Each structure stands twice: as C-alpha cells, then as structure tokens.
Coordinates of C-alpha atoms in Angstrom, one line a residue:
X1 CA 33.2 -76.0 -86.0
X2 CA 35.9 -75.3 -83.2
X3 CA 38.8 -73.7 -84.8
X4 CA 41.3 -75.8 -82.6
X5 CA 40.1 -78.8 -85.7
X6 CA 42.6 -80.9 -86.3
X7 CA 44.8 -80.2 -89.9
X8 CA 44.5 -83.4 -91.8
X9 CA 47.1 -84.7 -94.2
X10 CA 45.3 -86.6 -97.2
X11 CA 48.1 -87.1 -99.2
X12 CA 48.1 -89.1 -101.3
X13 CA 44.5 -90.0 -101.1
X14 CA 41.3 -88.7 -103.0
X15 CA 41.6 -91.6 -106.2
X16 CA 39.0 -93.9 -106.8
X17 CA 39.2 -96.7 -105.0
X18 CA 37.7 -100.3 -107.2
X19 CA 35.0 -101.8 -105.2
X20 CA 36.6 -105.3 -105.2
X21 CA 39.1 -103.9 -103.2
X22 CA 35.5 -102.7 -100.6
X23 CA 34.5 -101.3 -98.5
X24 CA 34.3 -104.7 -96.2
X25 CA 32.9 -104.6 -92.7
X26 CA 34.0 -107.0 -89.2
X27 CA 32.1 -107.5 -86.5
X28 CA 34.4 -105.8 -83.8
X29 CA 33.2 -105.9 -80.0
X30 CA 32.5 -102.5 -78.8
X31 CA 33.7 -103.3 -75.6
X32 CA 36.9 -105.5 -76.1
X33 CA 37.4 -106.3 -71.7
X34 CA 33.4 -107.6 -71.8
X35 CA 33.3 -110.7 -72.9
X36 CA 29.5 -110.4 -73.8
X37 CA 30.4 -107.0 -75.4
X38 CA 27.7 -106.1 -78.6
X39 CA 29.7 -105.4 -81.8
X40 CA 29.7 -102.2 -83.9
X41 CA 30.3 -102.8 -88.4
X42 CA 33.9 -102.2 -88.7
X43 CA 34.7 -100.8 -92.4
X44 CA 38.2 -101.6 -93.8
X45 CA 39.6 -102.6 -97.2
X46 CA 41.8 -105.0 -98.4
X47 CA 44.3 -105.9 -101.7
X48 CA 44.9 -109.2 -102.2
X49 CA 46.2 -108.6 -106.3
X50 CA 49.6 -109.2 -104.8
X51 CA 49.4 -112.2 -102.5
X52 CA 51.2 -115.2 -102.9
X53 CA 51.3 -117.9 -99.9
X54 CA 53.7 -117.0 -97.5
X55 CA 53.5 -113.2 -98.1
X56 CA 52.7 -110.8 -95.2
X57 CA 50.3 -108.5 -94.2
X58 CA 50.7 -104.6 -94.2
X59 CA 47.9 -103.2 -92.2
X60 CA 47.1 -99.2 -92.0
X61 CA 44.6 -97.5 -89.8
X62 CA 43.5 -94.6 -91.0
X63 CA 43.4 -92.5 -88.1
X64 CA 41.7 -89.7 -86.8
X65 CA 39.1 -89.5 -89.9
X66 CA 37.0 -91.2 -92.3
X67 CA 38.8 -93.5 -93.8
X68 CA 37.1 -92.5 -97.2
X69 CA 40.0 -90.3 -97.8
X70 CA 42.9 -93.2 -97.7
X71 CA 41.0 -96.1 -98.9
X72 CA 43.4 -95.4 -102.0
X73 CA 45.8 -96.6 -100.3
X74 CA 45.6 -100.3 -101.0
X75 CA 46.5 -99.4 -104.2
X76 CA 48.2 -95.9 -104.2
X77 CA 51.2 -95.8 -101.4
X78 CA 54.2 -97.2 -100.0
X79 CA 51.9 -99.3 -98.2
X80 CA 50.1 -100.8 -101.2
X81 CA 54.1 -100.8 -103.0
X82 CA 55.5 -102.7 -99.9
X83 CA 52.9 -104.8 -100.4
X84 CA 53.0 -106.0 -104.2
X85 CA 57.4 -106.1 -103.6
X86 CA 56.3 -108.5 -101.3
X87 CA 54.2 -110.9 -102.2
X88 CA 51.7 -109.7 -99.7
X89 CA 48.3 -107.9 -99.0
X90 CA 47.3 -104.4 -98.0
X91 CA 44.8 -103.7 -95.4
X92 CA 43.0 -100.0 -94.7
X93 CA 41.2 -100.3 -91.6
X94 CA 38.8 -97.4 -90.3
X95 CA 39.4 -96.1 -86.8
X96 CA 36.3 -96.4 -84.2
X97 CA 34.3 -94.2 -84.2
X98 CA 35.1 -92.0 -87.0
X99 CA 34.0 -92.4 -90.5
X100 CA 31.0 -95.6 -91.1
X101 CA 32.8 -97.4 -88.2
X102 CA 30.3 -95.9 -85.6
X103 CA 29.5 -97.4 -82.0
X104 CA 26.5 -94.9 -82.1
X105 CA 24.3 -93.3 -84.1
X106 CA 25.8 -89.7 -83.4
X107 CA 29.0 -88.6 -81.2
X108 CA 27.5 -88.2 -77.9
X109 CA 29.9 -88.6 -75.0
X110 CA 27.8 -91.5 -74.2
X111 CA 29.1 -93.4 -77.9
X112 CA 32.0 -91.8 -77.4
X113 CA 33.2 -93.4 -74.3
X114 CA 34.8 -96.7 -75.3
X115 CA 37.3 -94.2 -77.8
X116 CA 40.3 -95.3 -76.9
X117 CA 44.1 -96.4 -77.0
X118 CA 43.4 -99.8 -75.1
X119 CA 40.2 -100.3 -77.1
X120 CA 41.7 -99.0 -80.7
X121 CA 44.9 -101.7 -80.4
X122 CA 42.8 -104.6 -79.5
X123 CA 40.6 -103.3 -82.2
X124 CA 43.7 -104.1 -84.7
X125 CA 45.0 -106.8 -82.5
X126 CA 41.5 -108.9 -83.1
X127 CA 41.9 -108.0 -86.8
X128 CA 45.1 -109.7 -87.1
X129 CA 43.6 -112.7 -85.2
X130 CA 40.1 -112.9 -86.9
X131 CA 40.0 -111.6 -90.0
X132 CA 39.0 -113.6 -93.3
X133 CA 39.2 -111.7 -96.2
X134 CA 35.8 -111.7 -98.4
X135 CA 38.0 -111.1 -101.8
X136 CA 41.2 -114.1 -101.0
X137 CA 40.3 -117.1 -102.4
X138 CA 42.7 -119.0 -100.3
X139 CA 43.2 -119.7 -96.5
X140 CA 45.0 -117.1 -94.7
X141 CA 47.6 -118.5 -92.2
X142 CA 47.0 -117.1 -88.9
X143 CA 49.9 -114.7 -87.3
X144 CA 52.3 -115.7 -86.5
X145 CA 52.5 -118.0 -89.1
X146 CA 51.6 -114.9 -91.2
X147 CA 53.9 -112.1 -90.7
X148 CA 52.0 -108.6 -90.0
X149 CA 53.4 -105.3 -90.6
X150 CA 52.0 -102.4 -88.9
X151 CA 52.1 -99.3 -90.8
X152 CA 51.1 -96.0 -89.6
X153 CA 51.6 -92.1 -90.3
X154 CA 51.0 -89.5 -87.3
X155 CA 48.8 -90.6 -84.5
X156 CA 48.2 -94.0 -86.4
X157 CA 52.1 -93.8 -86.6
X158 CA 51.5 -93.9 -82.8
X159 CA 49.4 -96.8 -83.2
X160 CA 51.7 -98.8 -85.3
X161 CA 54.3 -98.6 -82.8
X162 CA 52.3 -99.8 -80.4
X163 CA 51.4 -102.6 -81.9
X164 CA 54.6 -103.9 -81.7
X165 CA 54.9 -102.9 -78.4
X166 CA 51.9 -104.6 -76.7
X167 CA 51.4 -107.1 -79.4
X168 CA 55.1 -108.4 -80.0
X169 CA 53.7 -112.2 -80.8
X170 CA 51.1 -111.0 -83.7
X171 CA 53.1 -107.7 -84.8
X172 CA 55.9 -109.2 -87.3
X173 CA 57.6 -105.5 -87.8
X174 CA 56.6 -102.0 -87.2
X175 CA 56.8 -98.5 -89.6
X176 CA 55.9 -95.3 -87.7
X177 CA 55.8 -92.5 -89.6
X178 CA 56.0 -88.9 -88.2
X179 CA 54.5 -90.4 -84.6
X180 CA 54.2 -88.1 -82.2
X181 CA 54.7 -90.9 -79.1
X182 CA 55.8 -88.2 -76.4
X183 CA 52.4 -86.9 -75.3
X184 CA 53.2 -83.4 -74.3
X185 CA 50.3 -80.9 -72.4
X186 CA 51.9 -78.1 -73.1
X187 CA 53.3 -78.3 -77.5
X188 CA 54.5 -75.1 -78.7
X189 CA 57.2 -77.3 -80.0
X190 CA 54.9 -77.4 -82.5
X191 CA 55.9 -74.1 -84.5
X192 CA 59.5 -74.1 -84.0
X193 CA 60.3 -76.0 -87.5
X194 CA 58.4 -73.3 -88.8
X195 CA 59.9 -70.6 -87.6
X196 CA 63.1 -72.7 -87.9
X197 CA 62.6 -73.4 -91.6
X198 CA 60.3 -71.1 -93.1
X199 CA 60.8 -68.8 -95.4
X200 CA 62.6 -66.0 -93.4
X201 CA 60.9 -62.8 -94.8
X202 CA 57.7 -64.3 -93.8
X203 CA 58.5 -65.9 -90.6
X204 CA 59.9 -62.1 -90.1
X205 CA 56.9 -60.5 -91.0
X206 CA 54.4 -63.3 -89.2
X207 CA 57.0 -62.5 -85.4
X208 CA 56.3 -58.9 -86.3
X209 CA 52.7 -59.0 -86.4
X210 CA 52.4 -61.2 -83.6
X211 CA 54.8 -58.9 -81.1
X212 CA 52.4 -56.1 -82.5
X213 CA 49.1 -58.0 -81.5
X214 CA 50.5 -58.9 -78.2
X215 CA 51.5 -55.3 -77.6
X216 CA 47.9 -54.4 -77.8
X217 CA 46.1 -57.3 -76.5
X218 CA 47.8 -57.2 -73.1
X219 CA 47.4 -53.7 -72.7
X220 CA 44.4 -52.1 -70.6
X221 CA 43.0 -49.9 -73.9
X222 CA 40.1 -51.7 -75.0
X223 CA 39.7 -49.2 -77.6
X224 CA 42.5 -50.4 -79.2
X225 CA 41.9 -53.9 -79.0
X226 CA 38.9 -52.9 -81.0
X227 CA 40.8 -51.2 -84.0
X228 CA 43.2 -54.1 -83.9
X229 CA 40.3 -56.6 -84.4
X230 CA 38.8 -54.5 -87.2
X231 CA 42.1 -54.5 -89.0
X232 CA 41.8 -58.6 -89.4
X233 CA 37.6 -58.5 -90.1
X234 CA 37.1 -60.0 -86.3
X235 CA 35.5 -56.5 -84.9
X236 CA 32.9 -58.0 -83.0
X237 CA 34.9 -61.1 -81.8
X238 CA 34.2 -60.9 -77.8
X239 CA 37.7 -62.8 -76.3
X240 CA 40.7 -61.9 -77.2
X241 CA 42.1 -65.4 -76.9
X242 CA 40.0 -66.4 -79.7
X243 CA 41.2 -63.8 -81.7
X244 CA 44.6 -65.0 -81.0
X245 CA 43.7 -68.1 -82.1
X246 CA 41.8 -66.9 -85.0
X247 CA 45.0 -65.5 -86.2
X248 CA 47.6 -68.8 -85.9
X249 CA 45.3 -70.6 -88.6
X250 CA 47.2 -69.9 -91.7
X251 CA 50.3 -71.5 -89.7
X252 CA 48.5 -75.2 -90.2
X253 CA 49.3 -75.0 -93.8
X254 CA 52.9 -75.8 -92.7
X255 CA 52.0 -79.3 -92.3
X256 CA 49.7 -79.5 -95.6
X257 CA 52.7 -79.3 -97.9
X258 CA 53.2 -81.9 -100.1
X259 CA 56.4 -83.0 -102.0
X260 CA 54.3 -81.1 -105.2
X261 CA 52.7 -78.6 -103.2
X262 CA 53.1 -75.7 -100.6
X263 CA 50.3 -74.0 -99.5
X264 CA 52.2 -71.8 -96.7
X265 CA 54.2 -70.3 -98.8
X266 CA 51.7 -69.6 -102.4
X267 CA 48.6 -69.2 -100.0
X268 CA 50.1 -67.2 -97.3
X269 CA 53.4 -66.2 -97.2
X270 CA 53.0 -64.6 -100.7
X271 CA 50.6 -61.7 -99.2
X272 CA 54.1 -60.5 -98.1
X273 CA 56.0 -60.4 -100.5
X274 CA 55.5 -56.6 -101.3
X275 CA 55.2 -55.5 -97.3
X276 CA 58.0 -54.0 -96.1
X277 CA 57.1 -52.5 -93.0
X278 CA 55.4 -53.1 -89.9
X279 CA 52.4 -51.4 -91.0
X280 CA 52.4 -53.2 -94.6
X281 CA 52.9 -57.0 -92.4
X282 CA 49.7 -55.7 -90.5
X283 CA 47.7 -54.8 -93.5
X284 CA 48.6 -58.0 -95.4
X285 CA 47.6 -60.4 -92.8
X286 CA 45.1 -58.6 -91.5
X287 CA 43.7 -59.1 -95.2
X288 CA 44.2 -62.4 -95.2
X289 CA 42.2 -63.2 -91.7
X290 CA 39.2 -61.2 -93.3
X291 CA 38.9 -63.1 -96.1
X292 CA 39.2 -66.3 -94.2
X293 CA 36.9 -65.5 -91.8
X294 CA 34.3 -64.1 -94.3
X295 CA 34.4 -67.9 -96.1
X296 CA 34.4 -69.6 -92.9
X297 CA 31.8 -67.8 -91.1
X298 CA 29.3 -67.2 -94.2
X299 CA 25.7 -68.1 -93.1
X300 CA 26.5 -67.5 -89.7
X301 CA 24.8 -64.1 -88.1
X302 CA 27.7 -62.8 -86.5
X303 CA 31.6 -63.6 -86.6
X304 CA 30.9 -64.1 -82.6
X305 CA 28.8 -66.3 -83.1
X306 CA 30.7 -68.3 -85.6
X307 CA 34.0 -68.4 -83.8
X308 CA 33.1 -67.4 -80.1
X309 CA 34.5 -70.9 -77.9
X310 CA 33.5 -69.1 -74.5
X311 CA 29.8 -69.6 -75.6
X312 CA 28.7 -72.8 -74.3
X313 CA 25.2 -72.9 -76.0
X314 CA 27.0 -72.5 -79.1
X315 CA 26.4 -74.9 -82.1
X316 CA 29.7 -75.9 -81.7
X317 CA 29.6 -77.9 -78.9
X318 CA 26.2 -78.8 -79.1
X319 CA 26.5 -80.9 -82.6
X320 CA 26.3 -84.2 -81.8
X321 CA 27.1 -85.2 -85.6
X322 CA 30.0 -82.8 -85.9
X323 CA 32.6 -85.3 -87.7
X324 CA 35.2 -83.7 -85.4
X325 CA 34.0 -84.7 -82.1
X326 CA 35.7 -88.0 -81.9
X327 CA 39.5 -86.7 -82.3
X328 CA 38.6 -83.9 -79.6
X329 CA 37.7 -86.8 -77.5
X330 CA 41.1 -88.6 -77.7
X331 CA 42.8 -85.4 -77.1
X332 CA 40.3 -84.2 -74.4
X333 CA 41.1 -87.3 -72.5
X334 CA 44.4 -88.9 -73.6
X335 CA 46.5 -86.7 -75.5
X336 CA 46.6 -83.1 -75.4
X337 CA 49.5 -81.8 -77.7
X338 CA 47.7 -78.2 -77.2
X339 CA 49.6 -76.0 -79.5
X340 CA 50.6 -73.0 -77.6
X341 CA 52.6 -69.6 -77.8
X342 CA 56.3 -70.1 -76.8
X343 CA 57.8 -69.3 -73.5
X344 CA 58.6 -65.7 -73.1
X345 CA 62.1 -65.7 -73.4
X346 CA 62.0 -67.3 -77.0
X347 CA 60.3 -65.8 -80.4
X348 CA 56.9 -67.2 -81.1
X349 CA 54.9 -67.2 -84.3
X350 CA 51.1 -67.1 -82.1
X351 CA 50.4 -64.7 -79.6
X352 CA 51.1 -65.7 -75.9
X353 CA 47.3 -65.2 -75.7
X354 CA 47.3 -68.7 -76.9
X355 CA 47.6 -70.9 -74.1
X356 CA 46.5 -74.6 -72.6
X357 CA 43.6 -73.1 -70.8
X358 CA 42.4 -71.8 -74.2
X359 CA 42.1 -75.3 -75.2
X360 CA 41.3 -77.3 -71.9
X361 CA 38.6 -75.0 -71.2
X362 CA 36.4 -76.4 -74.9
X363 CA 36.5 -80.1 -73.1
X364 CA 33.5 -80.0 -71.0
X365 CA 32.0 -77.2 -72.6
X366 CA 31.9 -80.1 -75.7
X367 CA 31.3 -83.4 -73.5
X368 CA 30.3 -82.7 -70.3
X369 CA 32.3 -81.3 -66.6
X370 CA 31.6 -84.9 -65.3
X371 CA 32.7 -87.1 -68.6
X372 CA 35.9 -85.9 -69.3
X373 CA 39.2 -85.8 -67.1
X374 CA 40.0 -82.2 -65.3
X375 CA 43.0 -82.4 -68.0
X376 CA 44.4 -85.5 -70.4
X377 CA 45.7 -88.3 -69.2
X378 CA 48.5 -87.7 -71.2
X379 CA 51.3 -88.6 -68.4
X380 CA 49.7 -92.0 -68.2
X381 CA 49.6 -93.1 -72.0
X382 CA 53.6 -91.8 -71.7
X383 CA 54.2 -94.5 -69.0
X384 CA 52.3 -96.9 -70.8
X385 CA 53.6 -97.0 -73.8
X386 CA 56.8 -95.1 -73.3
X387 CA 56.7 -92.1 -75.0
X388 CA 60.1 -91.4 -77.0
X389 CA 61.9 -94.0 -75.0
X390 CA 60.0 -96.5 -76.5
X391 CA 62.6 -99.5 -77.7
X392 CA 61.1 -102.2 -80.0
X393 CA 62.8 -104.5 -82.6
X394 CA 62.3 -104.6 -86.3
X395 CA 60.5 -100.9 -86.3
X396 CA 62.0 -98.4 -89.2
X397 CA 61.2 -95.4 -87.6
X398 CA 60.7 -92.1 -90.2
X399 CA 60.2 -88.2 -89.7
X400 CA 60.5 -85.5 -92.1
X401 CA 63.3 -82.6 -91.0
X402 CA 60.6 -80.1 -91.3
X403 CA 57.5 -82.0 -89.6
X404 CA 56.3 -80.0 -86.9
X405 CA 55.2 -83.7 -85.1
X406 CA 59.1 -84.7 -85.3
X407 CA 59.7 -82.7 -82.4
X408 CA 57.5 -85.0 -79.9
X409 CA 59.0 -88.2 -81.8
X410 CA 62.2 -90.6 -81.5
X411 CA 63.5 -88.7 -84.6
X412 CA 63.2 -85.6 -82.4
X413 CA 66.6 -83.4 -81.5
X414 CA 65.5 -83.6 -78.0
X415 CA 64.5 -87.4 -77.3
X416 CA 67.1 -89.8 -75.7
X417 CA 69.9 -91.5 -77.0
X418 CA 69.3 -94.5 -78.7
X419 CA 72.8 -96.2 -78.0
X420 CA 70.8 -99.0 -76.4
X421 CA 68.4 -99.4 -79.4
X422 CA 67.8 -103.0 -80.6
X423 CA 69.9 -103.4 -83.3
X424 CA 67.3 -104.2 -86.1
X425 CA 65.8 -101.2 -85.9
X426 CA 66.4 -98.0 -88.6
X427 CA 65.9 -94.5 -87.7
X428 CA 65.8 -92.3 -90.6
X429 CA 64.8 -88.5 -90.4
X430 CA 63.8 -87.2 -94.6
X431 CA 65.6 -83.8 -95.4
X432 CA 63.7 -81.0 -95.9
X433 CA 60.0 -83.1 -95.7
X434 CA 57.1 -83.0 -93.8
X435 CA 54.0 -85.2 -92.9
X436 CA 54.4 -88.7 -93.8
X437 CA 56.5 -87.9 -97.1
X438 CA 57.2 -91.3 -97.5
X439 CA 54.0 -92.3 -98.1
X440 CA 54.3 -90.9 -101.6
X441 CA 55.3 -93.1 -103.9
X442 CA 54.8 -90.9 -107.0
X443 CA 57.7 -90.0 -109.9
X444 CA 58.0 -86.6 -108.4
X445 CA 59.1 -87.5 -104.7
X446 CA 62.3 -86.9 -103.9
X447 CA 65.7 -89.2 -104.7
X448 CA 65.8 -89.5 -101.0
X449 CA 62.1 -90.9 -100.4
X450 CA 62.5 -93.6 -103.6
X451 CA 65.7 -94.6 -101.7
X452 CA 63.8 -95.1 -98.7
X453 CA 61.5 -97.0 -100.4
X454 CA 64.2 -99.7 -101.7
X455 CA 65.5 -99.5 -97.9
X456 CA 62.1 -100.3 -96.0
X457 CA 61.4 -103.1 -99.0
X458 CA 65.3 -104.7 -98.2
X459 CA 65.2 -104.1 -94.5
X460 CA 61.7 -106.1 -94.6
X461 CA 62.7 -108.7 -96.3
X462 CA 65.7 -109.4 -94.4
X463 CA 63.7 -109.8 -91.4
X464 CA 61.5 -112.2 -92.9
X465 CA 64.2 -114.6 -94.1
X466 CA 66.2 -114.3 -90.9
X467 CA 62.8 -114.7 -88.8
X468 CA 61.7 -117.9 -91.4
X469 CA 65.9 -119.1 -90.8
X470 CA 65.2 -118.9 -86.6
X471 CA 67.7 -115.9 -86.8
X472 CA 65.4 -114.1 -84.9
X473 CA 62.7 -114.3 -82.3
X474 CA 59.1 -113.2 -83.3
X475 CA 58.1 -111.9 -79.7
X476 CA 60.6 -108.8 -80.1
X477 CA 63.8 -109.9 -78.7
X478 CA 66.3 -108.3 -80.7
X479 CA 68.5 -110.0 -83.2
X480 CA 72.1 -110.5 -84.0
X481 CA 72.7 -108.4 -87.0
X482 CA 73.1 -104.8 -86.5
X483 CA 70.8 -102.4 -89.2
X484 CA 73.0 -99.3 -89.6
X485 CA 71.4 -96.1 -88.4
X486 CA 70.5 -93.4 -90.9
X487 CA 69.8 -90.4 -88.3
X488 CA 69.9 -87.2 -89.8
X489 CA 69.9 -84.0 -87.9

C-alpha cells in the first residue's frame, strides 16, 4: 500500500459489539440529486437500551474506515455515555464507500465517483429523516420533534459540524472533535505540535538526522545518497523523495497515543535514548527504518518495488480492492492536507524532499489523469462550508493541546477570533491530549476529560429544556444565554 495511508485512531474501539445492537443496513440512494437514483446497503448500528420518549439521538459516522472498528461505540464512548445520561439512543453509521457500505463491487474510480461531502451529509441528513430502527419497539418522532446530535471526531468531526451547518432544521446540536475544517494544500502544520511538544532529546535527535539527510540528498554525489540509503535498509529505493517519505513514518505514531498509551515515545523515541551524537542519531534511526521496512516489505521482491510511488504499473495503484482507495479519493479531490516539510526558514522534523508534488503526483497514477482534479478542490469546500470561520449555535467544539489536526481547527492558535461567536457555543482545547481524547470514557482518562464529560452532558441538556421552553430557535439562530468559553492556549 501507498505509504502516504492514512494513521487511523481506533481508540477506543476493538470490543465486541452484541448483535442486537447490528449490524443493520438502509437503503441509501447512491445518487442523492437523481431522483430515480439506485440505492447501495447502508451498515450502521444502533442502542436503543437507554431510550425513553422524548430522548435524542446521538448519531456518529465512522469516518474514513470500516466501521467494524467503532461499532463499540454504541456501547463504549462518550457517545454511547451521552446517550444513556440522556434518555436517548446511539447511532454508528458507516461512511460510503468504505467498510460493507459499498456503491460497487471494488473501488474503481468508476464506484468511487459519487464519494463525496455533498453526497456523505445527505447521506446522514436522509438518516435522520428515514430511519426506523429494527431493534425500538416504539415510534420514533421524526426531527425536529426528535432532537439529533451530531457527533464526530476528525474528518467525521468535519462532518458533524456540517451538519449543523447545512442541516440547521434536523441537526438539534453539534460536537466536533479534533476537526480539521480549514482544508489546507500545503499542511506541514501538521508536525509542529510535535516538534513543539515532544520529548526534546528526540525531537533533537529526529531535526538532526533530518538536516543530515537533507545535507546529502540535495547534493550532486549520488554515491552518497547510496551509503545514506543503505544506512536505513532502503539501498535500492530508486527516488529520493520516497526515501524521504519512507523516513517521516515513525512521526504518525504522534497521533496514535492514547490517554494509556504512547507509541512515539516507547516505539521510537526510545532507540535514542543512549545516542548521543550525530552519528549514534543516524545509526539508531537508521535501525529502526530497516526493521520497519523489512516487516512491511516482506513478500515483496525488492524494497523498490514495495515502496517505489513513481512506478505506475505498481500494485499499488493498480488494486482495485485496496481498503485505502476510498480516503485517497476524498483527499485526491476535496481535501488535500498533504503533510509536508516546513518552510526553510523554520526547523522541520521531514526532509524538505517531502513536498505537495510528492503527494499530488500518486492521484492519477491511482485513478486516472482524466477522473481526478489537476489538484483538490480544497479552496472550494473552504468557501462552502467555511473553514475555521465556520459560526454555528449549540456546537461544543474540542481539540487536544497536542493534536497535530488542532492546527487546521477553530481550537487552532491561528484561526480567527471568535468574539462574534453565538453565544451557546463552548470551545474547549484538552491539555496535553491528542486525537479525540474525549471520546474515552474509561477510569484512566484524565480529571480534565471526566469534567468534560459532565460539561457536554449539562450543556446538552440545557439546550434541550431551553429549546422544549421556546428559549431557543431550532434552525440555529442563536440564543440568549451566553455558554462561557473554556479556550485554552
């Protein structure tokens, strides 16, 4: 597979999920603008332990994978905890096209091609409208008589929030979590809470490395650049930019940590901790890449052949069943956030070989010169849907401080002011967290995230009973009260 694949947080998914709680499927038009549109089986699951009459709906799509991995959920998260402190139900609805929910029977560009924001909102939008749940054994009331609450956590954090943009009559309240809603072409925001946070005598050693591999890379000795490559097991790697790239892997485990775990610094940082020289960083990392590459590229006949993206006859791009296809799609086309070196007149974690065209180049080499956009319409979905200057009522917007995603969010140091904000809104940014934090709910998260917990259960509940005393409109205006802002920098 491409090694640009996305890093997926699971937390805190992988338990057994009871089969009354589903899978379920919906009949959901491929094509929501034709009217005569076939339909494709749309998986989801659904709780309905806690539901009184009255009681809202917290809905949850699972993103940019198989939903397999957070049916949990409607028992085992904030969601699933909002849910029974409210008398309500928990819904975990599969994304299009990934997981069972297939338009196709593979990820051809041809079933890939109605993947996307307009079609993925409607997709929830007709959930909200439609839906009958096999395992409620009453009637549900339809919205807005039924309030909805949109839950989300990165690029379904995204999605939440737009729910309650585009959907403000449906869409009772919002909670976006670490959503990334400034699309950005150019990310190498993406390291700097790394290299901001991280453990400094491995952030030290990881910039030293990196000015070393740059020294070499960019200079005209291709002899040298084949001694480099043999230090980190990649000897017969063609392109340096994929070496480059090769070498920024271990940097994803950033996001993977966990309020119990931290894979950066026992899986990688550690190989430091005895290097104390330039030559001892080199060795340590190099080790590292080797053994990484060994695992990954095991069956394949050559390391080139398992990792070279310049190929275009290579079985990367020519997998039509490859589960990652469908997220490369979205950012092939709508997105971007290419992860890149920083600019030259600030430290950077990846080499500068590490640029967009390393990533924009893999788009029609995977789908096809004439399918996909000459870059991402990523300027469009900003002035759609507003990016970070988004403004919607009764959202609780929430980042971790050390979430590399915060920097393209509201929480972010650099998005605008929110003097203007609607005033039943609450921004809250969780110290020294990461991806999603808050939708642990375990005895070992922090004081912090169980506070939250109580706040998002209080701040909903207001909102009901003002909404249910006409204290508030349902279409979004905003409402009298004011929701203190917790914004931590």
């Amino acid at each position: 597979m491409p090694s640009w694949a996305p890093r997926l947080c699971f937390a805190p998914a992988g338990v057994f999920t009871d089969s009354r709680y589903g899978p379920f499927f919906f009949d959901q038009p491929i094509d929501h603008n034709d009217p005569d549109s076939p339909t494709f089986r749309h998986r989801y699951w659904a709780n309905t332990d806690w539901y009184k009459p009255g009681g809202p709906v917290i809905l949850y799509n699972a993103g940019e994978l198989a939903a397999d991995y957070r049916a949990s959920y409607v028992t085992n998260s904030s969601m699933a905890m909002l849910a029974r402190e409210l008398d309500g139900i928990v819904i975990v609805m599969e994304h299009r096209c990934y997981g069972q929910s297939m338009i196709g029977k593979d990820y051809s560009s041809a079933n890939l091609r109605a993947l996307n924001t307009e079609q993925a909102l409607e997709d929830m939008a007709t959930i909200i409208r439609e839906i009958k749940l096999p395992n409620l054994d009453v009637t549900l009331p339809p919205a807005p008589q039924t309030k909805w609450i949109v839950y989300g956590g990165s690029y379904s954090g995204n999605l939440a929030a737009w729910m309650r943009y585009r959907y403000p009559d449906i869409v009772f309240a919002t909670i976006p979590s670490s959503a990334p809603v400034q699309m950005r072409y150019d990310f190498p925001e993406y390291f700097t809470p790394i290299y901001k946070y991280g453990p400094r005598h491995c952030i030290d050693a990881i910039e030293g490395v990196v000015r070393y591999v740059d020294h070499i890379l960019f200079s005209p000795f291709g002899h040298r650049k084949q001694e480099l490559k043999k230090r980190f097991g990649l000897e017969d790697l063609l392109h340096d930019d994929d070496f480059a790239e090769t070498l920024s892997y271990p940097l994803g485990l950033w996001q993977d940590m966990t309020p119990t775990e931290n894979p950066f610094e026992s899986e990688f940082c550690s190989i430091f901790e005895n290097a104390h020289s330039l030559h001892e960083y080199v060795d340590a990392y190099g080790s590292y890449i080797t053994a990484l590459v060994n695992r990954t590229c095991e069956g394949s006949a050559s390391v080139n052949e398992c990792l070279n993206t310049h190929d275009p006859q290579s079985e990367m791009y020519r997998d039509l069943t490859a589960e990652y296809r469908p997220w490369f799609w979205q950012i092939c086309t709508e997105y971007a956030y290419w992860q890149t070196a920083a600019p030259l007149w600030r430290p950077t974690l990846v080499s500068r070989k590490l640029n967009t065209s390393w990533y924009q180049r893999q788009c029609p080499l995977l789908f096809g010169n004439d399918i996909v956009p000459r870059h991402p319409h990523w300027r469009r979905i900003n002035a759609d849907y507003k990016g970070w200057h988004l403004l919607i009522s009764r959202a609780i917007w929430l980042d971790g401080e050390w979430d590399p995603w915060r920097t393209l969010s509201v929480n972010s140091d650099d998005a605008p002011d929110r003097t203007h904000a609607p005033k039943d809104t609450h921004y809250q940014v969780l110290g020294q967290s990461v991806h999603h934090w808050d939708f642990f709910i375990t005895d070992t998260v922090s004081t912090e995230i169980k506070e939250l917990h109580r706040t998002i259960v209080e701040l909903i509940k207001t909102w009901i009973t003002e909404a249910d005393n006409g204290n508030g409109d349902y279409d979004g205006q905003q409402m009298d009260r004011e929701v203190t802002f917790n914004y931590q920098q």
